Tab-separated table of C-alpha atoms and ligand atoms in Angstrom:
chain	number	residue	atom	x	y	z
A	1	MET	CA	0.006	0.010	-0.037
A	2	PRO	CA	1.478	3.343	-0.885
A	3	ASN	CA	1.785	5.813	1.961
A	4	ASP	CA	0.104	9.034	0.924
A	5	ASP	CA	1.806	10.931	3.805
A	6	ILE	CA	5.201	10.481	2.134
A	7	GLU	CA	6.095	12.308	-0.921
A	8	ILE	CA	9.026	10.905	-2.924
A	9	LYS	CA	11.046	13.436	-4.778
A	10	THR	CA	13.776	12.825	-7.282
A	11	ILE	CA	16.622	15.212	-6.851
A	12	CYS	CA	18.355	14.326	-10.159
A	13	ALA	CA	16.597	14.040	-13.412
A	14	ASP	CA	19.030	11.301	-14.533
A	15	LEU	CA	17.433	8.274	-13.068
A	16	GLU	CA	20.792	6.231	-13.226
A	17	SER	CA	22.516	8.501	-10.619
A	18	SER	CA	19.336	9.721	-8.934
A	19	LYS	CA	18.977	10.020	-5.197
A	20	PHE	CA	15.717	9.998	-3.368
A	21	CYS	CA	14.588	11.880	-0.429
A	22	LEU	CA	11.534	11.184	1.671
A	23	LEU	CA	9.538	14.190	2.772
A	24	SER	CA	6.664	14.069	5.167
A	25	SER	CA	3.725	15.907	3.684
A	26	ASN	CA	2.950	17.377	7.058
A	27	HIS	CA	5.781	20.173	7.120
A	28	ASP	CA	4.126	22.588	9.476
A	29	ASP	CA	4.610	20.551	12.578
A	30	GLU	CA	6.303	23.281	14.612
A	31	GLN	CA	5.356	21.699	17.814
A	32	ALA	CA	5.657	17.975	18.484
A	33	LEU	CA	1.870	17.431	18.052
A	34	SER	CA	0.974	13.993	17.215
A	35	GLU	CA	-2.291	12.122	16.838
A	36	ASP	CA	-3.087	8.773	18.444
A	37	SER	CA	-5.134	6.215	16.662
A	38	GLY	CA	-8.427	7.747	17.961
A	39	GLY	CA	-7.571	11.029	16.311
A	40	ILE	CA	-6.978	12.821	19.554
A	41	ILE	CA	-4.122	15.312	19.570
A	42	LYS	CA	-1.420	14.364	22.010
A	43	LEU	CA	0.742	17.197	23.190
A	44	PRO	CA	4.315	16.880	24.067
A	45	LYS	CA	5.133	16.399	27.742
A	46	ILE	CA	7.517	18.968	29.032
A	47	LYS	CA	9.059	18.736	32.540
A	48	ILE	CA	10.197	22.117	33.960
A	49	PHE	CA	12.710	22.354	36.718
A	50	GLY	CA	13.345	25.581	38.683
A	51	THR	CA	16.735	26.244	40.258
A	52	GLY	CA	16.700	30.033	40.710
A	53	GLY	CA	18.901	32.776	39.250
A	54	THR	CA	18.018	36.275	38.153
A	55	ILE	CA	15.020	34.931	36.308
A	56	ALA	CA	13.479	34.121	39.600
A	57	SER	CA	14.651	37.378	41.333
A	58	LYS	CA	13.006	40.610	42.486
A	59	GLY	CA	14.806	44.033	42.677
A	60	ALA	CA	14.079	47.041	44.849
A	61	SER	CA	12.198	48.874	42.061
A	62	SER	CA	11.505	48.578	38.338
A	63	SER	CA	14.682	50.538	37.446
A	64	HIS	CA	16.960	48.302	39.434
A	65	THR	CA	18.887	45.688	37.399
A	66	ALA	CA	21.460	44.975	40.121
A	67	GLY	CA	21.278	44.183	43.817
A	68	TYR	CA	18.306	41.974	43.537
A	69	HIS	CA	17.579	38.586	45.340
A	70	VAL	CA	15.884	35.251	44.309
A	71	ASP	CA	12.330	35.433	45.359
A	72	LEU	CA	10.086	33.581	42.827
A	73	THR	CA	9.132	29.930	42.681
A	74	ILE	CA	8.960	28.155	39.398
A	75	GLN	CA	5.140	28.121	39.769
A	76	GLN	CA	5.184	31.955	39.943
A	77	LEU	CA	7.560	32.136	36.984
A	78	LEU	CA	5.189	29.988	34.909
A	79	GLU	CA	2.302	32.323	35.785
A	80	SER	CA	4.168	35.160	34.019
A	81	ILE	CA	4.335	33.567	30.552
A	82	PRO	CA	1.804	33.513	27.790
A	83	ASP	CA	-0.637	30.495	27.604
A	84	ILE	CA	1.170	27.326	26.580
A	85	SER	CA	-1.756	24.979	27.004
A	86	GLY	CA	-2.015	24.573	23.189
A	87	ILE	CA	1.633	23.753	22.810
A	88	CYS	CA	2.484	21.237	25.445
A	89	GLU	CA	1.549	19.553	28.719
A	90	ILE	CA	3.686	20.662	31.551
A	91	ASP	CA	4.725	19.353	34.897
A	92	TYR	CA	7.146	21.353	37.113
A	93	GLU	CA	9.355	20.985	40.160
A	94	GLN	CA	11.506	23.167	42.239
A	95	LEU	CA	14.903	21.601	42.645
A	96	CYS	CA	16.478	24.480	44.566
A	97	ASN	CA	15.932	28.243	44.536
A	98	VAL	CA	19.293	29.997	44.658
A	99	ASP	CA	21.645	32.434	42.718
A	100	SER	CA	23.789	30.212	40.553
A	101	LYS	CA	26.886	31.247	42.603
A	102	GLU	CA	25.519	28.864	45.187
A	103	ILE	CA	25.207	25.932	42.720
A	104	ASP	CA	27.394	23.124	44.029
A	105	GLU	CA	27.845	19.447	43.588
A	106	ARG	CA	24.736	18.711	45.647
A	107	SER	CA	22.678	20.953	43.361
A	108	LEU	CA	24.402	19.502	40.266
A	109	LEU	CA	23.479	15.948	41.322
A	110	LYS	CA	19.950	17.058	42.036
A	111	ILE	CA	19.659	18.406	38.579
A	112	TYR	CA	21.198	15.186	37.241
A	113	THR	CA	18.883	13.004	39.100
A	114	GLY	CA	15.811	15.139	38.212
A	115	VAL	CA	16.822	15.016	34.475
A	116	SER	CA	17.561	11.340	34.440
A	117	THR	CA	14.218	10.507	36.004
A	118	ALA	CA	12.263	12.981	33.767
A	119	LEU	CA	13.863	11.479	30.581
A	120	GLN	CA	11.859	8.264	31.232
A	121	THR	CA	8.599	9.939	30.611
A	122	CYS	CA	8.972	13.383	28.973
A	123	ASP	CA	9.455	14.654	25.310
A	124	GLY	CA	11.428	17.680	26.510
A	125	ILE	CA	12.981	19.243	29.614
A	126	VAL	CA	13.436	22.894	30.609
A	127	ILE	CA	15.585	24.078	33.462
A	128	THR	CA	15.613	27.600	34.816
A	129	HIS	CA	19.171	28.529	36.094
A	130	GLY	CA	21.193	31.591	36.940
A	131	THR	CA	23.497	32.731	33.975
A	132	ASP	CA	26.651	33.187	35.972
A	133	THR	CA	27.385	29.454	36.283
A	134	LEU	CA	24.918	28.095	33.738
A	135	SER	CA	27.674	27.012	31.325
A	136	GLU	CA	29.203	24.747	34.046
A	137	THR	CA	25.900	23.100	34.709
A	138	THR	CA	25.094	22.561	30.954
A	139	PHE	CA	28.617	21.224	30.528
A	140	PHE	CA	28.265	18.768	33.319
A	141	ILE	CA	24.796	17.529	32.147
A	142	GLU	CA	26.009	17.099	28.592
A	143	SER	CA	28.942	15.162	29.804
A	144	SER	CA	27.043	12.914	32.110
A	145	ILE	CA	23.692	12.168	30.488
A	146	ASP	CA	22.854	10.685	27.112
A	147	SER	CA	19.359	12.180	26.566
A	148	GLY	CA	18.813	10.441	23.359
A	149	ASP	CA	16.332	12.455	21.267
A	150	VAL	CA	14.928	14.381	24.209
A	151	PRO	CA	16.075	18.056	24.198
A	152	ILE	CA	17.208	19.539	27.652
A	153	VAL	CA	16.802	23.353	27.409
A	154	PHE	CA	18.424	25.667	29.981
A	155	VAL	CA	17.158	29.137	30.367
A	156	GLY	CA	17.924	32.283	32.407
A	157	SER	CA	17.552	35.933	32.185
A	158	MET	CA	19.815	39.017	32.734
A	159	ARG	CA	17.199	41.322	34.283
A	160	PRO	CA	15.217	40.564	37.456
A	161	SER	CA	11.447	39.882	37.138
A	162	THR	CA	10.660	43.315	38.644
A	163	SER	CA	12.547	45.355	36.059
A	164	VAL	CA	11.199	47.229	33.147
A	165	SER	CA	11.519	44.930	30.056
A	166	ALA	CA	12.402	41.908	32.150
A	167	ASP	CA	13.658	39.325	29.747
A	168	GLY	CA	12.801	36.270	31.913
A	169	PRO	CA	9.254	35.572	30.858
A	170	MET	CA	10.014	35.753	27.086
A	171	ASN	CA	13.093	33.534	27.541
A	172	LEU	CA	11.146	30.978	29.523
A	173	TYR	CA	8.362	30.916	27.083
A	174	GLN	CA	10.747	30.423	24.259
A	175	ALA	CA	12.637	27.654	26.090
A	176	ILE	CA	9.388	25.738	26.508
A	177	CYS	CA	8.457	26.068	22.917
A	178	ILE	CA	11.958	24.955	21.962
A	179	ALA	CA	11.738	21.907	24.141
A	180	ALA	CA	8.373	21.085	22.697
A	181	SER	CA	9.498	21.423	19.091
A	182	LYS	CA	10.046	18.373	16.993
A	183	GLN	CA	12.996	20.217	15.433
A	184	SER	CA	14.823	20.194	18.799
A	185	ARG	CA	14.968	16.318	18.975
A	186	GLY	CA	18.368	14.820	18.977
A	187	ARG	CA	20.205	18.036	19.951
A	188	GLY	CA	21.105	17.230	23.530
A	189	VAL	CA	21.695	20.134	26.008
A	190	LEU	CA	20.615	23.591	24.563
A	191	VAL	CA	20.532	27.101	25.982
A	192	SER	CA	17.774	29.604	25.157
A	193	LEU	CA	18.538	33.192	25.847
A	194	ASN	CA	17.933	36.464	24.059
A	195	ASP	CA	16.167	34.763	21.068
A	196	GLN	CA	19.263	32.698	20.310
A	197	ILE	CA	19.533	28.808	20.708
A	198	SER	CA	23.003	27.581	21.633
A	199	ALA	CA	24.811	24.261	22.453
A	200	GLY	CA	25.112	23.832	26.244
A	201	TYR	CA	28.563	22.196	25.681
A	202	TYR	CA	30.111	25.185	24.017
A	203	ILE	CA	28.430	28.179	25.526
A	204	THR	CA	30.316	30.800	27.645
A	205	LYS	CA	28.958	33.849	29.431
A	206	THR	CA	31.011	36.765	27.959
A	207	ASN	CA	29.110	39.841	29.138
A	208	ALA	CA	28.359	40.353	32.876
A	209	ASN	CA	25.443	42.751	32.275
A	210	SER	CA	23.897	42.798	28.824
A	211	LEU	CA	20.877	40.893	27.565
A	212	ASP	CA	23.144	39.449	24.811
A	213	SER	CA	25.261	37.842	27.495
A	214	PHE	CA	26.263	34.448	25.947
A	215	ASN	CA	28.672	34.042	23.103
A	216	VAL	CA	29.469	30.915	21.228
A	217	ARG	CA	32.482	30.942	18.970
A	218	GLN	CA	31.231	27.694	17.451
A	219	GLY	CA	28.044	29.451	16.405
A	220	TYR	CA	24.524	29.743	17.511
A	221	LEU	CA	22.410	26.728	16.533
A	222	GLY	CA	19.304	28.559	15.817
A	223	ASN	CA	16.928	31.412	16.676
A	224	PHE	CA	13.419	31.891	17.986
A	225	PHE	CA	11.250	34.598	16.636
A	226	ASN	CA	7.545	35.255	16.774
A	227	ASN	CA	6.577	31.785	17.912
A	228	GLU	CA	8.926	30.075	15.334
A	229	VAL	CA	11.865	27.957	15.997
A	230	HIS	CA	14.560	28.134	13.391
A	231	TYR	CA	17.590	25.931	13.264
A	232	TYR	CA	20.577	26.755	11.080
A	233	TRP	CA	21.795	23.099	11.186
A	234	PRO	CA	20.391	19.608	11.299
A	235	PRO	CA	20.300	17.948	14.855
A	236	ALA	CA	23.848	17.451	16.125
A	237	LYS	CA	25.615	16.868	19.442
A	238	PRO	CA	29.061	18.033	20.317
A	239	GLU	CA	31.510	15.754	18.534
A	240	VAL	CA	34.212	16.137	21.151
A	241	CYS	CA	32.092	15.475	24.310
A	242	HIS	CA	33.188	12.546	26.516
A	243	LYS	CA	30.153	10.906	27.980
A	244	PHE	CA	30.708	9.703	31.582
A	245	LYS	CA	28.480	6.940	33.015
A	246	LEU	CA	28.564	8.321	36.611
A	247	ARG	CA	28.464	5.117	38.548
A	248	ILE	CA	27.820	6.202	42.069
A	249	LEU	CA	29.065	3.687	44.629
A	250	PRO	CA	28.326	3.700	48.355
A	251	ASN	CA	31.998	4.385	48.953
A	252	ASP	CA	31.854	7.646	47.030
A	253	CYS	CA	29.187	8.984	49.405
A	254	PRO	CA	30.124	10.437	52.885
A	255	ASP	CA	26.512	9.892	53.946
A	256	ALA	CA	25.584	6.440	52.624
A	257	THR	CA	21.826	6.954	53.388
A	258	SER	CA	21.582	9.917	51.011
A	259	MET	CA	23.852	8.428	48.285
A	260	GLN	CA	25.273	11.980	47.758
A	261	PRO	CA	28.683	11.345	46.385
A	262	ARG	CA	31.538	13.708	46.965
A	263	PHE	CA	33.393	14.830	43.892
A	264	PRO	CA	37.187	15.039	44.187
A	265	THR	CA	38.278	18.618	44.808
A	266	VAL	CA	39.718	20.480	41.839
A	267	HIS	CA	40.836	24.083	42.216
A	268	ILE	CA	41.480	26.681	39.559
A	269	LEU	CA	44.359	29.221	39.778
A	270	TYR	CA	44.690	32.306	37.654
A	271	GLY	CA	48.088	32.836	35.820
A	272	HIS	CA	49.718	36.330	35.826
A	273	GLN	CA	53.076	38.023	35.794
A	274	SER	CA	55.026	37.002	38.915
A	275	LEU	CA	52.685	34.082	39.786
A	276	SER	CA	54.091	32.534	42.930
A	277	PRO	CA	55.324	28.900	42.815
A	278	GLU	CA	54.734	28.860	46.647
A	279	LEU	CA	50.997	29.531	46.055
A	280	ILE	CA	50.889	26.471	43.596
A	281	LYS	CA	52.561	24.218	46.303
A	282	LEU	CA	50.028	25.411	48.989
A	283	VAL	CA	46.974	24.929	46.783
A	284	ALA	CA	48.124	21.488	45.461
A	285	GLN	CA	48.057	20.191	49.085
A	286	GLN	CA	44.357	20.849	49.275
A	287	CYS	CA	43.132	19.098	46.031
A	288	ALA	CA	43.059	16.032	43.920
A	289	GLY	CA	43.646	18.074	40.728
A	290	LEU	CA	44.463	21.497	39.657
A	291	VAL	CA	43.519	23.789	36.697
A	292	ILE	CA	45.587	26.753	35.720
A	293	ALA	CA	44.228	29.573	33.512
A	294	THR	CA	47.707	30.119	31.869
A	295	MET	CA	48.805	33.193	29.871
A	296	GLY	CA	48.465	32.864	26.164
A	297	ALA	CA	48.475	29.293	25.013
A	298	GLY	CA	50.076	27.538	28.031
A	299	SER	CA	52.546	30.028	29.301
A	300	LEU	CA	53.615	30.215	32.921
A	301	PRO	CA	56.848	31.406	34.570
A	302	SER	CA	59.598	28.587	34.416
A	303	ALA	CA	59.770	28.451	38.182
A	304	VAL	CA	56.001	27.686	38.369
A	305	ASN	CA	56.389	25.007	35.646
A	306	ASP	CA	59.271	23.437	37.620
A	307	VAL	CA	57.139	23.258	40.753
A	308	ILE	CA	54.115	21.766	38.828
A	309	LEU	CA	56.290	19.079	37.260
A	310	GLU	CA	57.131	17.773	40.711
A	311	LEU	CA	53.516	17.430	41.846
A	312	SER	CA	51.791	13.996	41.995
A	313	ILE	CA	48.350	15.333	41.003
A	314	PRO	CA	47.155	16.018	37.429
A	315	VAL	CA	47.374	19.670	36.415
A	316	ILE	CA	45.390	20.955	33.445
A	317	TYR	CA	46.894	23.934	31.589
A	318	SER	CA	43.909	25.970	30.426
A	319	LYS	CA	43.841	29.610	29.258
A	320	ARG	CA	42.913	33.118	30.424
A	321	SER	CA	41.970	34.106	26.806
A	322	MET	CA	38.497	33.443	25.916
A	323	ASP	CA	39.344	32.155	22.459
A	324	GLY	CA	41.945	29.870	21.139
A	325	MET	CA	43.420	26.731	22.669
A	326	VAL	CA	46.277	25.169	24.686
A	327	PRO	CA	47.925	22.618	22.488
A	328	LYS	CA	49.982	19.640	23.798
A	329	ALA	CA	53.081	20.997	22.036
A	330	ASN	CA	53.181	24.007	24.483
A	331	LEU	CA	53.440	21.856	27.660
A	332	PRO	CA	56.525	21.939	29.731
A	333	ARG	CA	58.526	18.629	29.737
A	334	PRO	CA	60.292	17.054	32.652
A	335	HIS	CA	64.048	17.937	32.738
A	336	THR	CA	66.289	15.128	31.410
A	337	GLY	CA	67.219	12.796	34.172
A	338	SER	CA	64.327	13.811	36.374
A	339	ASN	CA	61.981	11.165	37.697
A	340	SER	CA	58.896	13.255	37.609
A	341	LYS	CA	55.897	11.859	35.631
A	342	PRO	CA	54.437	13.976	32.993
A	343	ASN	CA	51.343	15.099	34.977
A	344	ILE	CA	50.602	18.208	32.986
A	345	ILE	CA	47.668	18.027	30.494
A	346	ALA	CA	46.606	20.578	27.907
A	347	SER	CA	42.939	21.659	28.022
A	348	GLY	CA	42.629	22.078	24.252
A	349	PHE	CA	39.936	24.659	23.735
A	350	LEU	CA	38.218	24.103	27.063
A	351	ASN	CA	38.144	27.046	29.386
A	352	PRO	CA	39.160	26.714	33.051
A	353	GLU	CA	35.750	26.149	34.512
A	354	LYS	CA	34.735	23.514	32.073
A	355	SER	CA	38.265	21.805	32.362
A	356	ARG	CA	37.688	21.752	36.224
A	357	ILE	CA	34.424	19.859	35.767
A	358	LEU	CA	35.914	17.509	33.259
A	359	LEU	CA	38.913	16.726	35.575
A	360	GLN	CA	36.426	16.188	38.443
A	361	LEU	CA	34.434	13.604	36.388
A	362	CYS	CA	37.643	11.816	35.324
A	363	LEU	CA	38.913	11.634	38.944
A	364	PHE	CA	35.453	10.508	40.170
A	365	GLU	CA	35.602	7.640	37.536
A	366	ARG	CA	39.127	6.885	38.889
A	367	PHE	CA	40.726	7.358	35.497
A	368	ALA	CA	44.547	6.838	35.177
A	369	LEU	CA	46.577	9.761	33.904
A	370	SER	CA	46.697	8.258	30.390
A	371	GLU	CA	42.844	8.079	30.268
A	372	ILE	CA	42.543	11.627	31.462
A	373	LYS	CA	44.876	12.762	28.741
A	374	ASN	CA	42.708	10.869	26.225
A	375	VAL	CA	39.531	12.516	27.485
A	376	PHE	CA	41.130	16.036	27.115
A	377	GLY	CA	42.589	14.918	23.830
A	378	ARG	CA	39.054	14.783	22.371
A	379	ALA	CA	38.797	18.590	23.026
A	380	TYR	CA	42.192	18.844	21.120
A	381	GLY	CA	44.347	18.942	24.233
A	382	GLY	CA	45.732	15.932	26.150
B	401	LIG	N1	21.822	36.728	35.297
B	401	LIG	C1	21.958	35.952	36.394
B	401	LIG	O1	21.172	34.880	36.349
B	401	LIG	C2	23.065	36.189	37.330
B	401	LIG	C3	22.779	35.736	38.804
B	401	LIG	N2	23.824	36.228	39.654
B	401	LIG	C4	22.928	34.190	38.783
B	401	LIG	O2	23.627	33.589	38.185
B	401	LIG	O3	22.154	33.567	39.472
């Protein structure tokens, strides 16, 4: 029986070398609407998690865009957006309600658990989050969860809910539409902000104040305008992302009843002229791994390199510069005759905060140094 819903088009008139593409005749399915056998429209199920941030904040007056505090629940936030009852079915949950500077491993694991559970039953997930550390959470979730086709859309705002022209309600509305759109399937972790759709793995906050606060050198994935989702590219996930399985064992949890693991401590130090080798020694005693925002593409004073080469912990050389990369070729090597193991790893294009999370995940999984190098090697470091 021919299927009338499918239109077969010949791209090339020459039948010998022709290619066929299958096009569904129903092209205007902006939302993931589908009919069951009884002809009843089934709306996509979207789970919305609230975690706080400026999007959930109130300021002293409508002209204040600083000095505000988190004060709105996810339910109150949802009351501020246009009607979405024709777009999707929603269910919401407050995971925490904090400025994103307070997001720690506990909150990350709450988000991880919430997302993993919701993936069993939902067609899309939306997470409200402060923008300051949003890129760390999106990087963590993309690195630890394989969401298959289900999009996970993070959203925040730059102005508090009380300000004139608050951007939160529109950003949240757009995030829900993006999560409900069939076009978002198979795209992993996304970020919706200021009408732009970006990959959660690559995003970086580059402006501390403006509405156009995120910048992605790898390019935006799409844009939302006037109720329409437009993607520039077909579905894709970050090629270089290492997926961790996060096997949480009782031994990893200080409190066995809560099964809340403790991630290994990794600190970040900022490179600068006259960086003290003594500071490196002091900090290295307090952590399982270290990340350094080096100058240029891996430069640190020779005295600092010498101290680092003597450490027994892995040290990631990342960069202060927003763009560019730290290649392996720029790493200092142990002096001839020295016994020190090459414990220094290049971050590739990963910035210090993403390198920190990646190293934590590697150490949590008890990876050997060579495996850690391979993981960073995917991001063109190692
Ligand atoms: N725009 C914001 O969301 C900034 C806020 N301090 C936060 O990260 O929670």
